[in-house]
Short mmCIF file of C-alpha atoms and ligand atoms in Angstrom, two decimals:
data_model
loop_
_atom_site.label_atom_id
_atom_site.label_comp_id
_atom_site.label_asym_id
_atom_site.label_seq_id
_atom_site.Cartn_x
_atom_site.Cartn_y
_atom_site.Cartn_z
CA MET A 5 1.74 13.73 14.33
CA LEU A 6 2.94 10.98 12.04
CA LYS A 7 6.15 9.18 13.18
CA SER A 8 9.22 10.25 11.72
CA LEU A 9 10.67 8.50 9.07
CA PRO A 10 13.90 8.11 7.69
CA ARG A 11 14.07 10.68 5.00
CA VAL A 12 16.68 12.08 2.41
CA SER A 13 16.25 15.23 0.97
CA LEU A 14 15.89 15.31 -2.99
CA GLY A 15 13.22 18.34 -3.15
CA CYS A 16 12.18 21.91 -2.31
CA TRP A 17 9.18 21.89 0.26
CA PRO A 18 6.52 23.22 0.14
CA THR A 19 5.97 22.95 -3.25
CA PRO A 20 3.66 26.12 -4.39
CA LEU A 21 -0.15 26.21 -3.81
CA TYR A 22 -1.99 28.95 -5.49
CA GLU A 23 -5.18 29.66 -7.27
CA LEU A 24 -5.52 29.32 -11.17
CA GLU A 25 -8.42 31.91 -11.50
CA ARG A 26 -8.15 32.46 -15.29
CA LEU A 27 -8.88 28.60 -15.59
CA SER A 28 -11.86 28.75 -13.18
CA ARG A 29 -13.38 31.81 -15.00
CA THR A 30 -12.78 30.37 -18.48
CA LEU A 31 -14.82 27.20 -17.21
CA GLY A 32 -17.44 29.18 -15.16
CA GLY A 33 -16.62 26.69 -12.35
CA PRO A 34 -15.47 26.41 -8.97
CA HIS A 35 -12.47 27.88 -7.16
CA ILE A 36 -9.35 25.95 -8.47
CA LEU A 37 -6.31 25.60 -6.33
CA ILE A 38 -3.13 23.70 -7.77
CA LYS A 39 -0.60 22.22 -5.88
CA ARG A 40 2.64 22.21 -7.87
CA ASP A 41 4.50 18.74 -7.03
CA ASP A 42 5.40 19.12 -10.74
CA LEU A 43 8.10 21.88 -9.13
CA SER A 44 9.19 19.33 -6.44
CA GLY A 45 12.74 20.14 -7.55
CA LEU A 46 14.50 16.77 -8.56
CA ALA A 47 15.55 17.00 -12.21
CA THR A 48 12.16 18.25 -14.06
CA GLY A 49 9.78 17.01 -10.81
CA GLY A 50 7.09 15.23 -9.99
CA ASN A 51 5.26 13.15 -7.29
CA LYS A 52 7.99 10.49 -7.24
CA THR A 53 10.49 12.95 -5.65
CA ARG A 54 8.39 12.77 -2.15
CA LYS A 55 8.42 8.77 -2.43
CA LEU A 56 12.12 8.71 -3.36
CA GLU A 57 13.17 11.10 -0.26
CA LEU A 58 11.68 7.90 1.66
CA LEU A 59 12.72 4.96 -0.44
CA ILE A 60 16.64 6.23 -0.92
CA ALA A 61 16.61 6.73 2.97
CA ASP A 62 15.45 2.92 2.90
CA ALA A 63 18.14 1.92 0.22
CA LEU A 64 20.68 3.41 2.02
CA GLN A 65 19.69 1.87 5.63
CA GLN A 66 20.10 -1.30 3.93
CA GLY A 67 23.77 -0.77 2.82
CA ALA A 68 22.59 -0.63 -0.90
CA ASP A 69 24.87 0.74 -3.50
CA THR A 70 22.64 0.22 -6.79
CA VAL A 71 18.96 0.95 -7.22
CA ILE A 72 16.52 -0.83 -9.84
CA THR A 73 13.15 -0.01 -10.39
CA ALA A 74 10.87 -0.48 -13.90
CA GLY A 75 8.28 1.46 -16.02
CA ALA A 76 7.64 2.21 -19.22
CA PRO A 77 9.71 3.87 -21.81
CA GLN A 78 8.70 7.60 -20.82
CA SER A 79 8.21 6.55 -17.19
CA ASN A 80 8.69 9.45 -14.77
CA HIS A 81 9.22 7.28 -12.02
CA ALA A 82 12.19 5.77 -13.65
CA MET A 83 13.65 9.60 -14.72
CA GLN A 84 13.13 10.40 -10.96
CA THR A 85 15.04 7.50 -9.74
CA ALA A 86 17.89 7.81 -11.90
CA ALA A 87 18.02 11.62 -10.79
CA ALA A 88 17.96 10.59 -7.06
CA ALA A 89 20.24 7.87 -7.51
CA ALA A 90 22.96 10.52 -8.67
CA ARG A 91 22.04 12.70 -6.02
CA PHE A 92 23.57 9.95 -3.40
CA GLY A 93 26.04 8.29 -5.46
CA LEU A 94 24.13 5.28 -6.09
CA GLN A 95 24.33 3.14 -9.30
CA CYS A 96 20.89 2.99 -11.39
CA VAL A 97 19.58 0.16 -13.40
CA LEU A 98 16.31 0.98 -15.01
CA VAL A 99 14.15 -2.13 -16.37
CA LEU A 100 12.03 -0.72 -19.41
CA GLY A 101 9.80 -1.83 -21.55
CA PRO A 102 8.97 -3.41 -23.91
CA ARG A 103 11.40 -1.88 -26.47
CA ALA A 104 13.45 0.87 -27.16
CA PRO A 105 11.45 3.69 -29.22
CA GLN A 106 12.87 5.28 -32.25
CA ARG A 107 13.79 8.45 -30.57
CA TRP A 108 15.74 8.85 -27.17
CA ASN A 109 13.53 11.68 -26.03
CA GLY A 110 12.00 13.18 -22.90
CA ASN A 111 12.59 11.07 -19.94
CA LEU A 112 14.72 8.51 -21.81
CA LEU A 113 16.98 11.50 -23.09
CA LEU A 114 17.12 12.30 -19.02
CA ASP A 115 17.76 8.89 -17.99
CA ARG A 116 20.89 8.78 -20.04
CA LEU A 117 22.08 12.00 -19.30
CA LEU A 118 21.45 11.21 -15.35
CA GLY A 119 23.70 8.15 -15.77
CA ALA A 120 21.35 5.41 -15.51
CA ARG A 121 21.96 1.71 -17.19
CA ILE A 122 18.77 0.88 -19.08
CA ARG A 123 17.61 -2.78 -19.54
CA TRP A 124 14.82 -3.48 -22.15
CA ALA A 125 12.57 -6.32 -20.91
CA GLY A 126 11.17 -7.01 -24.37
CA ASP A 127 7.75 -8.93 -23.49
CA ARG A 128 9.10 -10.61 -20.32
CA ASP A 129 7.84 -9.48 -16.84
CA ARG A 130 9.72 -6.57 -15.87
CA TYR A 131 9.67 -8.12 -11.95
CA THR A 132 11.48 -10.93 -13.05
CA VAL A 133 13.99 -8.89 -15.07
CA MET A 134 14.46 -6.62 -11.96
CA GLU A 135 15.11 -9.95 -9.65
CA GLU A 136 17.94 -11.04 -12.45
CA VAL A 137 19.43 -7.51 -12.77
CA ALA A 138 19.62 -7.78 -8.93
CA ALA A 139 21.49 -11.15 -9.26
CA GLU A 140 23.75 -9.93 -11.60
CA GLU A 141 24.65 -7.00 -9.26
CA ARG A 142 25.40 -9.35 -6.68
CA ALA A 143 27.78 -11.42 -8.39
CA ALA A 144 29.37 -8.30 -9.43
CA GLY A 145 29.81 -7.68 -5.45
CA ARG A 146 27.48 -5.07 -5.19
CA LYS A 147 24.22 -4.71 -3.36
CA ALA A 148 21.14 -3.73 -5.05
CA TYR A 149 17.42 -2.58 -3.64
CA ILE A 150 14.35 -3.03 -5.80
CA ILE A 151 12.10 -0.06 -5.88
CA PRO A 152 8.43 -1.11 -7.64
CA TYR A 153 6.33 0.26 -10.33
CA GLY A 154 5.92 3.83 -9.04
CA GLY A 155 7.69 3.66 -6.13
CA SER A 156 4.42 2.43 -4.66
CA ASN A 157 4.67 0.38 -1.38
CA ALA A 158 3.89 1.31 2.17
CA ILE A 159 7.17 3.07 2.06
CA GLY A 160 6.76 5.22 -1.15
CA ALA A 161 3.01 6.05 -0.12
CA ALA A 162 3.95 7.01 3.43
CA ALA A 163 5.18 9.93 1.46
CA TYR A 164 1.95 11.10 0.17
CA ALA A 165 0.65 10.80 4.18
CA LEU A 166 3.38 13.34 4.96
CA ALA A 167 2.43 15.44 2.51
CA MET A 168 -0.82 16.27 3.74
CA ASP A 169 0.80 17.78 6.42
CA GLU A 170 2.41 20.08 4.28
CA LEU A 171 -0.71 20.71 2.29
CA MET A 172 -2.92 21.38 5.80
CA ARG A 173 -0.22 24.38 6.83
CA GLN A 174 -0.89 25.98 3.48
CA LEU A 175 -4.56 25.72 3.71
CA VAL A 176 -4.42 26.94 7.45
CA GLN A 177 -2.00 30.05 6.33
CA ARG A 178 -4.53 30.75 3.38
CA GLY A 179 -7.69 30.52 5.55
CA THR A 180 -8.88 27.80 2.67
CA HIS A 181 -10.84 25.12 2.87
CA LEU A 182 -11.11 22.42 0.49
CA ASP A 183 -13.83 19.96 -1.15
CA HIS A 184 -12.19 17.98 -3.33
CA ILE A 185 -8.59 17.00 -4.18
CA VAL A 186 -8.58 15.59 -8.04
CA PHE A 187 -5.06 14.32 -9.54
CA ALA A 188 -3.99 11.32 -11.89
CA SER A 189 -3.69 7.98 -10.02
CA SER A 190 -1.91 4.87 -11.60
CA SER A 191 0.26 2.88 -9.68
CA GLY A 192 -2.04 3.82 -6.38
CA GLY A 193 0.61 4.80 -3.71
CA THR A 194 -0.05 8.69 -4.27
CA GLN A 195 -3.77 8.08 -3.58
CA ALA A 196 -3.24 5.55 -0.78
CA GLY A 197 -0.88 8.17 1.05
CA MET A 198 -3.17 10.97 0.73
CA VAL A 199 -6.23 8.87 2.14
CA VAL A 200 -4.08 7.94 5.29
CA GLY A 201 -2.69 11.57 5.39
CA ALA A 202 -6.17 13.31 5.49
CA ARG A 203 -7.25 10.75 8.06
CA ALA A 204 -3.98 11.31 10.29
CA TYR A 205 -4.76 15.08 9.59
CA ASN A 206 -8.34 15.30 9.89
CA LEU A 207 -8.43 17.00 6.20
CA ASP A 208 -11.86 17.01 5.06
CA GLY A 209 -12.52 17.04 1.29
CA ARG A 210 -13.05 14.36 -1.04
CA ILE A 211 -9.84 12.54 -2.50
CA LEU A 212 -10.81 11.94 -6.39
CA GLY A 213 -8.06 9.89 -7.98
CA ILE A 214 -8.84 10.05 -11.91
CA SER A 215 -7.68 6.76 -12.83
CA VAL A 216 -5.24 7.03 -15.88
CA ASP A 217 -4.85 3.13 -16.90
CA LYS A 218 -7.25 0.92 -15.17
CA PRO A 219 -11.11 0.35 -14.57
CA ALA A 220 -12.36 1.68 -11.01
CA ASP A 221 -13.32 -1.80 -9.86
CA ALA A 222 -10.01 -3.26 -10.46
CA PHE A 223 -8.14 -0.60 -9.20
CA ARG A 224 -9.79 0.43 -6.03
CA PRO A 225 -8.73 -2.87 -4.25
CA VAL A 226 -5.14 -2.24 -4.81
CA VAL A 227 -5.49 1.18 -3.36
CA LEU A 228 -7.18 0.12 -0.67
CA GLU A 229 -4.62 -2.54 0.11
CA LEU A 230 -2.00 -0.54 -0.27
CA ALA A 231 -3.64 2.25 2.49
CA ARG A 232 -3.97 -0.20 4.71
CA LEU A 233 -0.28 -1.32 4.59
CA THR A 234 0.76 2.09 4.66
CA ALA A 235 -1.31 3.07 7.65
CA ALA A 236 0.28 0.05 9.35
CA PHE A 237 3.65 1.05 8.35
CA LEU A 238 3.14 4.39 10.06
CA ASP A 239 1.55 2.61 13.51
CA LEU A 240 -1.71 4.42 12.48
CA PRO A 241 -5.12 2.42 13.71
CA LEU A 242 -7.20 3.59 10.89
CA GLU A 243 -10.05 1.64 9.67
CA ILE A 244 -9.84 2.13 6.11
CA THR A 245 -12.78 0.67 3.61
CA ALA A 246 -13.52 0.88 0.02
CA GLU A 247 -15.66 3.91 0.57
CA ASP A 248 -12.83 5.85 1.35
CA ILE A 249 -11.24 5.16 -2.18
CA THR A 250 -12.90 7.31 -4.83
CA ILE A 251 -11.65 6.41 -8.55
CA ASN A 252 -13.02 7.92 -11.63
CA ASP A 253 -12.14 5.84 -14.53
CA SER A 254 -14.28 7.91 -17.05
CA TYR A 255 -11.34 9.21 -18.97
CA LEU A 256 -9.07 6.08 -19.86
CA GLY A 257 -9.55 7.13 -23.64
CA GLY A 258 -7.50 4.92 -25.84
CA GLY A 259 -5.18 3.36 -22.97
CA TYR A 260 -2.14 4.16 -21.44
CA ALA A 261 0.14 6.80 -22.47
CA VAL A 262 -2.16 7.21 -25.57
CA LEU A 263 -2.57 10.68 -26.47
CA GLY A 264 -6.39 11.50 -27.36
CA ASP A 265 -8.20 14.68 -27.86
CA ALA A 266 -9.46 15.29 -24.50
CA GLU A 267 -5.99 15.40 -23.48
CA ARG A 268 -5.11 17.53 -25.96
CA GLU A 269 -7.50 19.96 -25.54
CA ALA A 270 -6.79 20.23 -21.70
CA ILE A 271 -3.12 20.52 -22.53
CA ARG A 272 -3.80 23.63 -24.60
CA LEU A 273 -6.47 25.12 -22.35
CA VAL A 274 -4.01 25.03 -19.47
CA ALA A 275 -1.04 26.06 -21.34
CA ARG A 276 -3.09 29.09 -22.82
CA THR A 277 -5.01 30.02 -19.84
CA GLU A 278 -2.44 29.43 -16.95
CA GLY A 279 0.81 29.36 -18.59
CA LEU A 280 1.32 25.99 -17.35
CA VAL A 281 2.21 22.56 -18.58
CA VAL A 282 0.58 19.28 -17.95
CA ASP A 283 1.79 16.07 -19.77
CA PRO A 284 0.05 13.66 -22.05
CA VAL A 285 0.19 10.70 -20.13
CA TYR A 286 -0.84 11.75 -16.23
CA THR A 287 -1.41 15.23 -15.32
CA GLY A 288 -3.32 15.87 -18.93
CA ARG A 289 -5.65 13.42 -18.83
CA ALA A 290 -6.66 14.12 -15.43
CA MET A 291 -6.71 17.97 -16.16
CA ALA A 292 -8.95 16.50 -18.79
CA GLY A 293 -11.40 14.71 -16.31
CA LEU A 294 -11.19 17.64 -14.18
CA ILE A 295 -12.41 20.09 -16.93
CA ASP A 296 -15.10 17.72 -18.01
CA LEU A 297 -16.29 17.22 -14.62
CA ILE A 298 -16.76 20.67 -14.10
CA ARG A 299 -18.39 21.32 -17.67
CA ARG A 300 -21.20 18.54 -16.43
CA LYS A 301 -21.57 20.50 -12.95
CA ALA A 302 -19.95 17.85 -10.98
CA PHE A 303 -18.77 21.01 -8.59
CA GLY A 304 -20.72 23.47 -7.18
CA LYS A 305 -19.79 27.14 -7.96
CA ASP A 306 -18.79 27.84 -4.14
CA GLU A 307 -16.66 24.77 -3.88
CA THR A 308 -12.60 24.85 -3.82
CA VAL A 309 -11.23 21.91 -5.79
CA LEU A 310 -7.51 21.56 -5.40
CA PHE A 311 -5.82 20.24 -8.82
CA TRP A 312 -2.52 18.34 -7.51
CA HIS A 313 -0.01 18.33 -10.43
CA THR A 314 2.31 15.40 -10.05
CA GLY A 315 4.73 16.24 -12.75
CA GLY A 316 5.34 14.79 -15.97
CA THR A 317 6.54 17.57 -17.87
CA SER A 318 9.45 15.88 -19.74
CA ALA A 319 7.56 13.18 -21.01
CA LEU A 320 5.49 15.96 -22.91
CA PHE A 321 8.34 16.33 -25.60
CA ALA A 322 8.27 13.01 -26.61
CA TYR A 323 4.66 13.86 -27.96
CA ALA A 324 5.33 16.60 -30.31
CA GLU A 325 3.87 15.62 -33.39
CA GLY A 326 0.91 14.30 -31.75
CA LEU A 327 0.37 17.92 -29.53
CA LEU A 328 0.65 19.86 -32.95
CA GLU A 329 -2.07 17.93 -34.75
CA GLY A 330 -5.52 19.18 -35.03
C1 PLP B 426 3.40 8.10 -11.53
C2 PLP B 426 2.67 9.44 -11.70
C3 PLP B 426 1.42 9.23 -11.50
C4 PLP B 426 0.67 8.52 -10.23
O1 PLP B 426 1.16 8.38 -9.47
P1 PLP B 426 0.79 6.87 -8.54
O2 PLP B 426 1.25 6.95 -7.29
O3 PLP B 426 1.42 5.75 -9.26
O4 PLP B 426 -0.82 6.58 -8.57
C5 PLP B 426 0.79 10.66 -11.69
N1 PLP B 426 1.17 11.64 -12.33
C6 PLP B 426 2.46 11.57 -12.81
C7 PLP B 426 3.11 12.63 -13.49
C8 PLP B 426 3.59 10.38 -12.56
O5 PLP B 426 4.50 10.35 -12.81
#
């Protein structure tokens, strides 16, 4: 058992877990299970809902009336934060960058509908701009709470340690054992939390983060440090080492948020075999990685791989032209 943490309710739990039989058959691969955190139930959903249940609770405890966070123009995290703020009557300022795109679609459209104020960072460091916005809010008599990129501090990551309890219960109910968990990893909070939760709940099976934007050697220390901070935050006396952090950086493609052939193929394949939507930036890239690993026979046919769907659905609509190519 993990210690209980202040938590608000933003999502619908547990998120569904089921088997992607047709995808598995099409690829001649292992058993593939999917965990649908894209159906988390906050706006269009995603992995940030879990993190925000703890982060918003902390913000409220500190007496904040405004939350500030930052990200790319199509940030799912920014959109989820705007939705979470709306649920609790908090003001929300999003520091996005660098510049406003020509079309306000996808998550950016939702940010506006959800009532967030948007500040474009230009070429300036987004953390510096967040601090400036917090000072302006203070000067206006409000109290701001800054949420880091991706909600990835020990508080946000702890939510994915707790999510491992939810997963374990579902696996026990199905009588299923897992060999691998595959998902998109970027600011590291999801992976750090999963690593801590797996240890806390004795879930065996390898946790394999598909890096979306960083070389493994640069990213591993970030996830390791965050996992250690998360364990400490949860009062868990775990020894976590670099061997616990498995990252595959073979699928960086053209860089962050650049839609390539691999993502396009993965998006179409899962749409057409499973009626399932993955996004161009995160889950489509991770799914492309999973498909490639299956084709390379990285998993045994009798093994079970869980694909953890982390969301991103609404970002898809900002890529319409690119998705219809080819
Ligand atoms: C943020 C995000 C991720 C990555 O999660 P991290 O905790 O930042 O590593 C993966 N998928 C989607 C859709 C996301 O929005």
